[in-house]
Coordinates of C-alpha atoms in Angstrom, one line a residue:
X10 CA -94.4 232.6 79.1
X11 CA -94.1 231.1 75.6
X12 CA -91.2 233.4 74.9
X13 CA -89.4 232.3 78.0
X14 CA -89.9 228.6 77.2
X15 CA -88.7 229.2 73.6
X16 CA -85.5 230.9 74.9
X17 CA -84.9 228.1 77.4
X18 CA -85.4 225.5 74.6
X19 CA -82.9 227.3 72.4
X20 CA -80.4 227.4 75.2
X21 CA -80.8 223.6 75.8
X22 CA -80.3 222.9 72.1
X23 CA -77.2 225.1 72.0
X24 CA -75.7 223.4 75.0
X25 CA -76.4 220.0 73.5
X26 CA -74.9 221.0 70.3
X27 CA -71.7 222.3 72.0
X28 CA -71.4 219.1 74.0
X29 CA -71.9 216.9 71.0
X30 CA -69.3 218.9 69.0
X31 CA -66.8 218.7 71.8
X32 CA -67.3 215.0 72.1
X33 CA -66.9 214.5 68.4
X34 CA -63.7 216.6 68.4
X35 CA -62.4 214.6 71.3
X36 CA -63.1 211.3 69.4
X37 CA -61.5 212.7 66.3
X38 CA -58.4 213.6 68.2
X39 CA -58.2 210.4 70.2
X40 CA -54.6 209.1 70.3
X41 CA -53.5 205.7 69.4
X42 CA -53.1 203.6 72.5
X43 CA -49.9 201.7 72.8
X44 CA -48.7 199.5 75.6
X45 CA -45.6 197.3 76.1
X46 CA -45.1 194.4 78.5
X47 CA -41.9 195.6 80.2
X48 CA -40.1 198.9 80.8
X49 CA -37.2 198.5 78.4
X50 CA -39.7 198.0 75.5
X51 CA -41.6 201.0 76.7
X52 CA -38.4 203.1 76.6
X53 CA -37.7 202.1 73.0
X54 CA -41.3 202.5 71.8
X55 CA -41.7 205.9 73.5
X56 CA -38.9 207.2 71.3
X57 CA -40.8 206.0 68.2
X58 CA -44.3 207.3 69.2
X59 CA -43.1 210.8 70.3
X60 CA -45.2 213.7 68.9
X61 CA -48.0 211.1 68.3
X62 CA -48.9 209.4 71.6
X63 CA -47.5 208.1 74.8
X64 CA -46.6 204.5 75.4
X65 CA -47.8 202.8 78.5
X66 CA -46.4 199.7 80.2
X67 CA -48.1 196.7 81.8
X68 CA -45.6 195.6 84.5
X69 CA -44.9 198.0 87.3
X70 CA -41.4 198.9 88.5
X71 CA -39.6 196.2 90.4
X72 CA -41.8 193.6 88.9
X73 CA -40.1 190.7 87.1
X74 CA -41.7 189.0 84.0
X75 CA -40.2 185.7 85.3
X76 CA -42.7 185.3 88.1
X77 CA -45.5 187.6 87.3
X78 CA -49.2 186.5 87.7
X79 CA -51.6 188.2 85.3
X80 CA -54.6 189.9 86.9
X81 CA -58.1 190.4 85.5
X82 CA -57.4 194.1 85.3
X83 CA -54.3 193.4 83.1
X84 CA -56.4 191.4 80.7
X85 CA -58.9 194.3 80.4
X86 CA -55.9 196.6 79.6
X87 CA -54.6 194.3 77.0
X88 CA -57.9 194.1 75.2
X89 CA -58.4 197.9 75.3
X90 CA -55.2 199.1 73.6
X91 CA -54.7 199.5 69.9
X92 CA -51.2 197.9 70.0
X93 CA -49.6 195.7 72.7
X94 CA -45.9 194.9 72.2
X95 CA -44.1 192.0 73.9
X96 CA -41.1 189.8 73.4
X97 CA -42.8 186.4 73.5
X98 CA -43.6 183.5 75.8
X99 CA -39.9 182.9 76.3
X100 CA -39.8 186.0 78.5
X101 CA -43.4 186.8 79.4
X102 CA -44.7 183.3 80.0
X103 CA -47.6 184.7 81.9
X104 CA -49.0 186.0 78.6
X105 CA -48.8 182.7 76.8
X106 CA -52.3 181.8 75.6
X107 CA -53.8 185.1 76.7
X108 CA -52.9 186.9 73.5
X109 CA -53.7 184.0 71.2
X110 CA -55.8 185.1 68.3
X111 CA -55.4 188.8 69.2
X112 CA -54.9 191.1 66.2
X113 CA -53.6 194.1 68.3
X114 CA -50.3 192.5 69.4
X115 CA -46.8 192.6 68.1
X116 CA -44.7 189.6 69.3
X117 CA -41.1 190.6 68.6
X118 CA -39.5 187.1 68.9
X119 CA -41.5 186.1 65.8
X120 CA -39.8 188.6 63.6
X121 CA -37.2 187.3 61.2
X122 CA -35.8 190.8 61.0
X123 CA -34.4 190.6 64.6
X124 CA -31.2 188.6 65.1
X125 CA -31.3 186.3 68.1
X126 CA -28.5 184.6 70.1
X127 CA -29.1 180.9 70.2
X128 CA -28.0 178.8 73.2
X129 CA -26.2 175.6 72.6
X130 CA -27.0 172.4 74.4
X131 CA -24.5 173.1 77.1
X132 CA -26.1 176.4 77.9
X133 CA -29.6 174.9 77.9
X134 CA -28.8 172.0 80.3
X135 CA -25.5 172.6 81.9
X136 CA -26.9 173.4 85.3
X137 CA -27.7 170.4 87.3
X138 CA -30.2 172.2 89.5
X139 CA -32.5 173.0 86.5
X140 CA -35.2 170.8 85.1
X141 CA -34.2 169.5 81.6
X142 CA -37.2 171.3 80.1
X143 CA -36.7 174.7 81.7
X144 CA -35.2 176.0 78.4
X145 CA -34.1 179.5 79.6
X146 CA -37.4 181.0 80.7
X147 CA -39.2 178.4 78.6
X148 CA -38.2 180.2 75.4
X149 CA -36.8 177.2 73.5
X150 CA -33.3 178.1 72.5
X151 CA -32.7 181.8 72.2
X152 CA -31.9 184.6 74.7
X153 CA -35.1 186.7 75.0
X154 CA -33.4 189.9 76.4
X155 CA -33.3 191.5 72.9
X156 CA -33.4 195.1 74.1
X157 CA -29.9 194.8 75.7
X158 CA -28.3 194.5 72.2
X159 CA -27.7 197.7 70.2
X160 CA -28.1 195.8 66.9
X161 CA -31.3 194.1 68.2
X162 CA -32.6 197.4 69.5
X163 CA -32.4 199.0 66.1
X164 CA -34.0 196.0 64.5
X165 CA -36.8 196.0 67.0
X166 CA -37.3 199.7 66.4
X167 CA -37.8 199.1 62.7
X168 CA -40.3 196.3 63.3
X169 CA -42.2 198.5 65.7
X170 CA -42.3 201.5 63.4
X171 CA -43.5 199.3 60.5
X172 CA -46.3 198.1 62.7
X173 CA -47.2 201.5 63.9
X174 CA -47.3 202.8 60.3
X175 CA -49.6 200.0 59.3
X176 CA -52.2 200.6 62.0
X177 CA -51.8 204.4 62.0
X178 CA -50.8 205.4 58.5
X179 CA -51.8 209.0 59.1
X180 CA -48.7 209.4 61.2
X181 CA -46.3 207.3 59.1
X182 CA -44.1 210.2 58.3
X183 CA -43.7 211.1 62.0
X184 CA -42.9 207.5 62.8
X185 CA -40.2 207.4 60.1
X186 CA -38.7 210.6 61.4
X187 CA -38.7 209.2 64.9
X188 CA -37.0 206.0 63.7
X189 CA -34.3 208.1 61.9
X190 CA -33.6 210.1 65.1
X191 CA -33.6 206.8 67.1
X192 CA -30.9 205.3 64.9
X193 CA -28.8 208.5 65.0
X194 CA -29.0 208.7 68.8
X195 CA -28.2 205.0 69.1
X196 CA -25.1 205.3 67.0
X197 CA -23.9 208.2 69.2
X198 CA -24.6 206.2 72.3
X199 CA -22.7 203.1 71.0
X200 CA -19.6 205.2 70.3
X201 CA -19.6 206.6 73.8
X202 CA -20.2 203.3 75.5
X203 CA -17.4 201.7 73.5
X204 CA -15.0 204.4 74.6
X205 CA -16.1 203.9 78.2
X206 CA -15.7 200.1 78.2
X207 CA -12.6 199.7 76.1
X208 CA -10.1 199.9 79.0
X209 CA -11.8 197.1 81.0
X210 CA -13.4 194.9 78.4
X211 CA -10.9 192.0 79.0
X212 CA -11.5 191.9 82.7
X213 CA -13.5 188.9 83.8
X214 CA -16.8 188.9 85.7
X215 CA -19.9 186.9 86.7
X216 CA -23.5 188.0 86.5
X217 CA -26.5 186.8 88.5
X218 CA -28.4 185.4 85.6
X219 CA -27.5 185.0 81.9
X220 CA -29.3 188.0 80.5
X221 CA -26.7 190.2 78.9
X222 CA -25.3 188.2 76.0
X223 CA -26.4 190.8 73.4
X224 CA -24.7 193.6 75.2
X225 CA -21.6 191.6 76.1
X226 CA -21.1 190.2 72.6
X227 CA -21.5 193.6 71.0
X228 CA -19.0 195.4 73.2
X229 CA -16.6 192.4 73.5
X230 CA -16.9 192.0 77.3
X231 CA -15.2 189.1 79.1
X232 CA -18.2 187.3 80.6
X233 CA -17.0 184.3 82.7
X234 CA -20.4 182.9 83.7
X235 CA -23.7 183.3 85.5
X236 CA -25.0 182.0 88.8
X237 CA -28.1 180.8 87.1
X238 CA -29.5 180.8 83.6
X239 CA -32.9 182.0 84.9
X240 CA -33.7 184.0 88.0
X241 CA -36.6 181.7 89.0
X242 CA -34.2 178.8 89.3
X243 CA -31.8 178.2 92.2
X244 CA -28.1 177.9 91.2
X245 CA -26.8 174.4 91.3
X246 CA -24.1 173.4 93.9
X247 CA -21.6 172.6 91.3
X248 CA -22.0 176.0 89.6
X249 CA -21.5 177.8 93.0
X250 CA -18.4 175.7 93.8
X251 CA -16.9 176.5 90.4
X252 CA -17.6 180.2 90.8
X253 CA -16.2 180.2 94.3
X254 CA -13.0 178.5 93.1
X255 CA -12.7 181.1 90.3
X256 CA -13.0 183.9 92.8
X257 CA -9.9 182.5 94.5
X258 CA -7.9 183.4 91.4
X259 CA -7.0 186.9 90.3
X260 CA -9.1 186.6 87.1
X261 CA -12.5 187.8 88.5
X262 CA -12.8 191.5 88.8
X263 CA -16.5 191.8 89.6
X264 CA -19.7 189.9 90.5
X265 CA -23.0 191.6 89.4
X266 CA -26.3 191.3 91.3
X267 CA -29.7 192.5 90.1
X268 CA -32.1 194.8 91.9
X269 CA -35.1 192.5 91.4
X270 CA -33.6 189.7 93.4
X271 CA -32.1 189.3 96.9
X272 CA -28.3 188.7 96.4
X273 CA -28.0 186.3 99.3
X274 CA -26.4 183.6 97.2
X275 CA -23.9 186.1 95.7
X276 CA -23.0 187.4 99.2
X277 CA -22.5 183.9 100.4
X278 CA -20.2 182.9 97.5
X279 CA -18.1 186.1 97.5
X280 CA -17.7 186.3 101.3
X281 CA -14.1 186.6 102.2
X282 CA -12.9 187.6 98.7
X283 CA -11.8 191.0 97.5
X284 CA -13.9 190.9 94.3
X285 CA -15.8 194.0 93.4
X286 CA -19.6 194.0 93.7
X287 CA -21.8 195.7 91.1
X288 CA -25.5 195.9 90.0
X289 CA -26.9 195.4 86.6
X290 CA -30.6 196.0 86.0
X291 CA -31.9 194.1 82.9
X292 CA -35.3 195.7 83.3
X293 CA -34.5 199.4 83.5
X294 CA -36.8 199.7 86.5
X295 CA -35.8 203.1 87.7
X296 CA -36.0 204.9 84.3
X297 CA -38.9 207.3 83.5
X298 CA -40.3 206.9 80.0
X299 CA -39.2 210.1 78.5
X300 CA -37.0 211.1 75.5
X301 CA -33.5 209.8 75.7
X302 CA -34.2 207.4 78.6
X303 CA -33.3 204.2 76.6
X304 CA -30.0 205.7 75.5
X305 CA -29.2 206.7 79.1
X306 CA -30.0 203.2 80.2
X307 CA -27.4 201.8 77.7
X308 CA -24.9 204.4 78.9
X309 CA -25.5 203.5 82.6
X310 CA -25.0 199.8 81.9
X311 CA -21.6 200.8 80.4
X312 CA -20.8 202.8 83.4
X313 CA -21.7 199.9 85.7
X314 CA -19.3 197.6 83.8
X315 CA -16.6 200.2 83.6
X316 CA -16.6 201.0 87.4
X317 CA -16.9 197.4 88.6
X318 CA -14.3 196.0 86.3
X319 CA -11.7 198.6 87.5
X320 CA -9.5 197.8 90.4

């Protein structure tokens, strides 16, 4: 009987030892947890964390940061990750105050290493339907859609890699390699998009909201205007009349809508004209976070411009 009990006790000890060892190994191998606020930042960051960890995203597909309401479950997620990356309150106003004092966040708009497009006074207040303090998504005086600019994307990638290397120095060499590959792939993508856009870059167009300045400026596109500076603001009557009058000329090739918002106002203004209709997605909602997705996104934006600006 004693022998049986002794053998049983040994078995229990061995099982406990195996479980403890497995748990320790799991904890030792636990990956860095990284999350971004929106899909485009996830696509960029995923390129930089490959072979180390996956990057999660807070906002679901077809969810706009302009009108999102933070849930208690979101707050728990934010507190649980090792690194949370966002642009800043100018874009994700729902996060303002929530992340204050947090040491696990990277706010990109605070970095002096990232070039930003500053709006002038006309851009800020030239739409009579907007409150004078709306300030383009409440961000003060810069365009927060940084991921749409090739230059800004590379600058953001460097800022993100530096942060990753600081909090996870054991993988700093991998992060540096990922950044080098990101830069190389970005250069190739830029060259291909330039070739695609070159024949139509002088053709005029309107966009739903003023999000694409970084992309437009880099590739030299002929942006004529926007229906609204912010998608959560109704376009003013004067703006709509001016766009309607412009559509009567032969200078406007295309009007771009966005998948996150019902294009009723665009349909109304363009009704009876022969202007082309296109779609630009500033949030890359349909892209899976996998290698190469960000570069494909930039390519697809170029294709959208090329196709819609061709008669």
